[in-house]
Amino acid sequence: MFFWIMLVVLLLVIFWLLREFLHVRRLKKMQLSNKEVTSKALKFAFAQFNLHHANEKLTIAQKTAKLADVWGSGVMAYEFQVHIGQAVALKGLKKELTKSLQSYAENRKLFYQGSQAFVISDLWQAAGILHLDITYVVNEKTKNYLQDLQKVE
């Protein structure tokens, strides 16, 4: 009898571990896919910006960090680094990039429950590199993340 109970418990643990593994794997794929969408939107936004400021050379770093590693799984927030080489007015840049990101989202019908698809949640500059935290709102966890950030501010 003890053997059968242990076997059932072992099978339940294996089933639970397998389910968790598949869930994490599916979430990682979703994060990578959404990161690519966000990266394309950012490249579009900077291309629009460059039309107005053709003398500035902007390049987006290939390697980006996932803020989800800090804030928890399910949050679709990414940090991008853009090499600009000179100081820019962050408020004006944020406004213009937000407008371009929204245009990109509207053209591709990207939205979640009426929320803005892309939100620049943080923006700062250091040593010729512009750091942007861009959130792609596609689920409730990401929406809650943005609400938490607003509470902190």
XYZ file of C-alpha atoms in Angstrom:
153
model
C 0.000 0.000 0.000
C 2.803 2.409 0.922
C 4.468 1.713 -2.430
C 1.345 2.766 -4.371
C 0.949 5.969 -2.375
C 4.572 6.910 -3.013
C 4.191 6.070 -6.695
C 1.126 8.337 -6.989
C 2.922 11.153 -5.134
C 5.971 10.741 -7.373
C 3.815 10.824 -10.513
C 2.032 13.954 -9.281
C 5.358 15.685 -8.618
C 6.674 14.708 -12.053
C 3.455 15.932 -13.674
C 3.662 19.258 -11.796
C 7.351 19.760 -12.708
C 6.657 18.988 -16.367
C 3.729 21.431 -16.395
C 5.889 24.171 -14.849
C 8.695 23.529 -17.311
C 6.316 23.814 -20.274
C 4.744 26.968 -18.831
C 8.140 28.663 -18.395
C 9.185 27.601 -21.883
C 5.987 28.989 -23.427
C 6.416 32.243 -21.475
C 10.036 32.643 -22.662
C 8.926 32.181 -26.277
C 6.210 34.787 -25.786
C 8.713 37.214 -24.217
C 11.131 36.775 -27.125
C 8.364 37.250 -29.673
C 7.060 40.374 -27.914
C 10.605 41.721 -27.569
C 10.969 41.461 -31.330
C 7.685 43.328 -31.875
C 8.822 46.026 -29.415
C 12.215 46.289 -31.096
C 10.592 46.747 -34.516
C 8.298 49.424 -33.094
C 11.271 51.245 -31.572
C 13.221 51.095 -34.836
C 10.169 52.514 -36.611
C 9.881 55.288 -34.017
C 13.542 56.248 -34.349
C 13.266 56.164 -38.126
C 10.459 58.726 -37.830
C 12.591 60.760 -35.452
C 15.541 60.642 -37.848
C 13.390 62.112 -40.617
C 13.112 65.247 -38.505
C 16.724 65.210 -37.281
C 18.671 63.792 -40.199
C 22.025 65.015 -38.897
C 21.915 62.710 -35.847
C 23.187 59.161 -36.220
C 21.247 56.759 -33.980
C 21.915 53.041 -33.597
C 19.964 50.641 -31.387
C 22.064 48.097 -29.490
C 21.412 44.533 -30.593
C 21.461 43.149 -27.078
C 18.531 44.205 -24.915
C 17.675 43.261 -21.349
C 14.345 41.913 -20.169
C 12.949 43.805 -17.230
C 10.749 40.771 -16.632
C 13.751 39.093 -15.031
C 13.501 41.723 -12.286
C 9.734 42.263 -12.091
C 8.589 38.680 -12.591
C 7.472 36.465 -15.408
C 4.667 37.633 -17.602
C 5.770 41.280 -17.626
C 6.598 42.373 -21.161
C 9.012 45.204 -20.431
C 12.362 45.584 -22.141
C 15.382 47.847 -21.782
C 16.950 49.164 -24.953
C 20.199 51.064 -25.342
C 20.539 53.553 -28.163
C 23.955 55.013 -28.969
C 23.419 58.697 -29.718
C 26.772 60.274 -28.853
C 25.326 63.603 -27.704
C 22.872 65.006 -25.198
C 19.230 65.279 -26.238
C 16.172 66.879 -24.623
C 14.584 63.842 -22.984
C 11.086 65.284 -22.549
C 10.757 66.209 -26.213
C 12.288 62.943 -27.330
C 9.963 60.910 -25.109
C 6.924 62.737 -26.455
C 7.961 62.256 -30.076
C 8.909 58.599 -29.615
C 5.637 57.889 -27.791
C 3.696 59.434 -30.670
C 5.621 57.311 -33.204
C 5.210 54.138 -31.136
C 1.465 54.729 -30.936
C 1.306 55.309 -34.677
C 3.113 51.996 -35.211
C 0.690 50.221 -32.862
C -2.392 51.749 -34.495
C -1.220 50.797 -37.981
C -0.749 47.190 -36.848
C -3.824 47.107 -34.583
C -1.759 46.322 -31.478
C -3.649 46.992 -28.251
C -4.774 45.290 -25.046
C -8.133 46.166 -23.523
C -7.995 49.720 -24.789
C -4.534 50.373 -23.289
C -1.653 52.036 -25.087
C 0.320 49.248 -26.732
C 3.769 50.693 -26.046
C 4.676 52.783 -23.029
C 8.078 54.335 -22.418
C 8.234 53.565 -18.705
C 11.700 55.041 -18.174
C 14.162 57.101 -20.166
C 17.609 58.374 -19.212
C 20.952 59.174 -20.776
C 24.473 58.369 -19.637
C 27.827 58.445 -21.458
C 26.343 58.964 -24.925
C 23.899 56.102 -24.511
C 20.163 56.603 -24.274
C 18.465 53.996 -22.067
C 14.799 53.288 -22.718
C 12.497 50.981 -20.801
C 9.641 50.150 -23.132
C 6.647 48.170 -21.978
C 4.516 46.267 -24.480
C 1.087 45.923 -22.893
C -0.259 42.507 -23.927
C -1.501 41.021 -20.658
C -2.807 41.868 -17.205
C 0.562 41.372 -15.474
C 2.146 43.983 -17.710
C -0.753 46.381 -17.174
C -0.404 45.916 -13.396
C 3.346 46.536 -13.670
C 2.678 49.926 -15.260
C 0.098 50.776 -12.598
C 2.647 49.902 -9.903
C 5.210 52.184 -11.575
C 2.684 55.037 -11.583
C 2.097 54.548 -7.852
C 5.833 54.849 -7.206
C 6.138 58.088 -9.184
